[in-house]
PDB file of C-alpha atoms in Angstrom:
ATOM      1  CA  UNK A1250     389.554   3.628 -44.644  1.00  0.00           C
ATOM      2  CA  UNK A1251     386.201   2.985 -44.614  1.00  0.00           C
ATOM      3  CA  UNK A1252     386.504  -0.445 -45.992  1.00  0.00           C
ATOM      4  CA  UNK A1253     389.287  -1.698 -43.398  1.00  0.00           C
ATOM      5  CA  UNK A1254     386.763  -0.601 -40.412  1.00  0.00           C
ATOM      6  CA  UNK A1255     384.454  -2.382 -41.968  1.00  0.00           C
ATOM      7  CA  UNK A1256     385.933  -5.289 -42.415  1.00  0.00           C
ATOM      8  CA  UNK A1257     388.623  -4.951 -39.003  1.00  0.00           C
ATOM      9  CA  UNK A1258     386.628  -3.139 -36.706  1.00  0.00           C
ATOM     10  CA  UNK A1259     387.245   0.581 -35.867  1.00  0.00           C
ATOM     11  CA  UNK A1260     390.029  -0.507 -33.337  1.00  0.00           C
ATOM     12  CA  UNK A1261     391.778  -3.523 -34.920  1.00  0.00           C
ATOM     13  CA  UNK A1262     395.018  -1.731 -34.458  1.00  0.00           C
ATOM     14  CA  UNK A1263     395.001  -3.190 -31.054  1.00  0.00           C
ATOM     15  CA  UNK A1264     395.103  -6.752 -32.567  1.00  0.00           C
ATOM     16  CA  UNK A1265     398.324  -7.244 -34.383  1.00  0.00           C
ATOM     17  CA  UNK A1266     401.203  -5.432 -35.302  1.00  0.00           C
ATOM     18  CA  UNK A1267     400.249  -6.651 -38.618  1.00  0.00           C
ATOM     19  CA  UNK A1268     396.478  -4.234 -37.963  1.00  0.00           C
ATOM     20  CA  UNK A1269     398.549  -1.423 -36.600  1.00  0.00           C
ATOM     21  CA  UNK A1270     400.824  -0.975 -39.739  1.00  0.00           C
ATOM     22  CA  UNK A1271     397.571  -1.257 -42.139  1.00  0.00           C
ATOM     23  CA  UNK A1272     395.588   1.188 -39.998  1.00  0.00           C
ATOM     24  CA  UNK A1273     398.777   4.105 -40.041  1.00  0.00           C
ATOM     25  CA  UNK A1274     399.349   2.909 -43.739  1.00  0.00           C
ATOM     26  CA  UNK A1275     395.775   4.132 -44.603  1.00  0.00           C
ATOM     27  CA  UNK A1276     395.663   7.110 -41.668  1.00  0.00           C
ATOM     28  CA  UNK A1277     399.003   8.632 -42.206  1.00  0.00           C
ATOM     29  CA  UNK A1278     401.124   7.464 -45.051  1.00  0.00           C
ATOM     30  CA  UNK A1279     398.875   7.586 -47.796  1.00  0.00           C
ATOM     31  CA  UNK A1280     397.861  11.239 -46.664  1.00  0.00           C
ATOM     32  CA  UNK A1281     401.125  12.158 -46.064  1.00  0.00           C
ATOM     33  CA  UNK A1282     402.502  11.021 -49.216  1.00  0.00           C
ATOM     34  CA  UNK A1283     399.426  12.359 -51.712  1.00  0.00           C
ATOM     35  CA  UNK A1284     400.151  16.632 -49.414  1.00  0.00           C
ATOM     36  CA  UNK A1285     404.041  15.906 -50.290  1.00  0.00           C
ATOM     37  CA  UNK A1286     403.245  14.966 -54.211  1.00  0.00           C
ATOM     38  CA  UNK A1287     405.035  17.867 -56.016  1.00  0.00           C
ATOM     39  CA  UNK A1288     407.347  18.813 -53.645  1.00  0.00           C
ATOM     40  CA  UNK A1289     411.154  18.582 -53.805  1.00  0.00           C
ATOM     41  CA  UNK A1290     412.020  19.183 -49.811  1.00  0.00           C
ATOM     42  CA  UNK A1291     409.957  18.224 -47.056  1.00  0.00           C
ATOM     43  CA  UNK A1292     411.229  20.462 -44.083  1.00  0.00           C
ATOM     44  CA  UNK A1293     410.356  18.536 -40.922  1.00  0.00           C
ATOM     45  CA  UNK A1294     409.940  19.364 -36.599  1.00  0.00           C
ATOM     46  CA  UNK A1295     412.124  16.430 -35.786  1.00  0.00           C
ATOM     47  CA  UNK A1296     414.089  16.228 -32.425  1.00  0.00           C
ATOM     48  CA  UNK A1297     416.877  13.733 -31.606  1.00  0.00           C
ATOM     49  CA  UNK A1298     415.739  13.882 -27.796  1.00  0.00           C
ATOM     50  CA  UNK A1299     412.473  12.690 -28.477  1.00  0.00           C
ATOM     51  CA  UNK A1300     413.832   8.937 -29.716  1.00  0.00           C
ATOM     52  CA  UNK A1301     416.697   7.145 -29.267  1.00  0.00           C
ATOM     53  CA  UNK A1302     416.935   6.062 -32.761  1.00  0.00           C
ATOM     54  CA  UNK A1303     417.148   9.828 -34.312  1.00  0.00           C
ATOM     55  CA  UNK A1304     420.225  10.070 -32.274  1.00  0.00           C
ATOM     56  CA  UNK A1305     422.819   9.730 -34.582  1.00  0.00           C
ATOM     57  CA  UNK A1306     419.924  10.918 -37.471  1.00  0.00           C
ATOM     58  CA  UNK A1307     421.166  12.933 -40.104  1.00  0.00           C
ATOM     59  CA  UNK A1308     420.139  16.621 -40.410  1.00  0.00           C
ATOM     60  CA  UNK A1309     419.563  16.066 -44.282  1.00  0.00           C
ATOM     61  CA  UNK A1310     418.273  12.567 -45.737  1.00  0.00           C
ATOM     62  CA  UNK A1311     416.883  11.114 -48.853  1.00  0.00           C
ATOM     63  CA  UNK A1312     413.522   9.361 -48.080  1.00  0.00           C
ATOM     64  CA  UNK A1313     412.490   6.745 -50.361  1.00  0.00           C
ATOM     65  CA  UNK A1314     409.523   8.459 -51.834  1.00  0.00           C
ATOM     66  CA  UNK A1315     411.628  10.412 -53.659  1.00  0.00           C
ATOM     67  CA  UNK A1316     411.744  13.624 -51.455  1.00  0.00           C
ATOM     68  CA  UNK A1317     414.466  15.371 -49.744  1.00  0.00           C
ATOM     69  CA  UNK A1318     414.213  15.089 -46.075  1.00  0.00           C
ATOM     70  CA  UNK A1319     415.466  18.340 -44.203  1.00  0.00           C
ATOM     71  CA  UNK A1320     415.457  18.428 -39.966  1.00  0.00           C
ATOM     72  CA  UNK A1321     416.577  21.533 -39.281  1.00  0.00           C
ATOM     73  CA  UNK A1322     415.546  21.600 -35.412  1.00  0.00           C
ATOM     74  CA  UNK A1323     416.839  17.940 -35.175  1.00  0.00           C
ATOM     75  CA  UNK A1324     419.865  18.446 -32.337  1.00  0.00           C
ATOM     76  CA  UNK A1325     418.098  21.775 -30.745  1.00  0.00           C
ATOM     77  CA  UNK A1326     417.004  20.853 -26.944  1.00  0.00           C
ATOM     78  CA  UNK A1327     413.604  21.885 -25.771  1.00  0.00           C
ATOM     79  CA  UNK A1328     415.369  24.617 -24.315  1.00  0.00           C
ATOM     80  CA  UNK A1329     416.205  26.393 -27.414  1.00  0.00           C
ATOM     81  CA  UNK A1330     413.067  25.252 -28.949  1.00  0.00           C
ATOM     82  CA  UNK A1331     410.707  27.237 -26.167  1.00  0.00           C
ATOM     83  CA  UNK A1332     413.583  30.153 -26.275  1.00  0.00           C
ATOM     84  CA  UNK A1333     413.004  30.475 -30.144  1.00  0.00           C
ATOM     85  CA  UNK A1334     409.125  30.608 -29.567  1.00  0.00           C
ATOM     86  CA  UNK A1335     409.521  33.110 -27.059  1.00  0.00           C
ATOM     87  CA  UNK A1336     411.796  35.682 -28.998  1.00  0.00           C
ATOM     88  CA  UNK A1337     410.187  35.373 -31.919  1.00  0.00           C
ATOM     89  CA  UNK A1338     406.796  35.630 -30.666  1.00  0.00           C
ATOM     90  CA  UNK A1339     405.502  32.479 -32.684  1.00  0.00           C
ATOM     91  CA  UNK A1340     402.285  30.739 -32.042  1.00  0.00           C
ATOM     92  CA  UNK A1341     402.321  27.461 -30.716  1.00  0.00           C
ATOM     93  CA  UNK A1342     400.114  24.417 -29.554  1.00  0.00           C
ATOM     94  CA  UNK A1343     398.279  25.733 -26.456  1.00  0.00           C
ATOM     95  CA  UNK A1344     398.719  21.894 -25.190  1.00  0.00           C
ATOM     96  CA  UNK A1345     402.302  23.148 -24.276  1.00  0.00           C
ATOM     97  CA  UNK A1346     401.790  26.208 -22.434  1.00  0.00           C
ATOM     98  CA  UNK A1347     402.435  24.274 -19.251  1.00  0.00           C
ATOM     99  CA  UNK A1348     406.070  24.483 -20.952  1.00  0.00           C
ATOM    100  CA  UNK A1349     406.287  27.842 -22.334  1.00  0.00           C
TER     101      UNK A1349
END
């Protein structure tokens, strides 16, 4: 990371689309990748109402890192999301409380 600021500039991902996919490859994929190394099933938070293109999604997917993908909140509504929080007491991201 510390090598592409140098040599982009700590916001190049403004510049290209080309600069934006470099600057997530290095801030999220790599991470992502090296916390999943090990794993058989990574269990995600996905929602199909928060993108058009998970609409027709599929619950259970093979990613091609070689992991099982499982969504299992994927067609719940923010509805039942907030209603499962509240029954089961969970903690959550005070950023939402507005919602809650």
């Amino acid at each position: 990371m510390k090598k592409f600021v140098t040599e982009n500039g700590p916001d190049s991902f403004y510049q290209s689309v080309e600069q934006r996919k470099a600057c997530c490859t290095i801030r999220k994929v790599h991470p992502l990748r090296k916390a999943l190394e090990g794993y058989e099933v990574w269990i995600t938070g996905l929602r199909s109402e928060h993108s058009a293109n998970r609409q027709n999604m599929p619950q259970l997917e093979w990613d091609p890192d070689k992991i099982i993908k499982f969504h299992p909140i994927l067609h719940w509504t923010t509805e039942q999301v907030t209603a499962y929080v509240k029954d089961h007491h969970l903690p959550y991201n005070h950023l939402h409380k507005k919602d809650l």
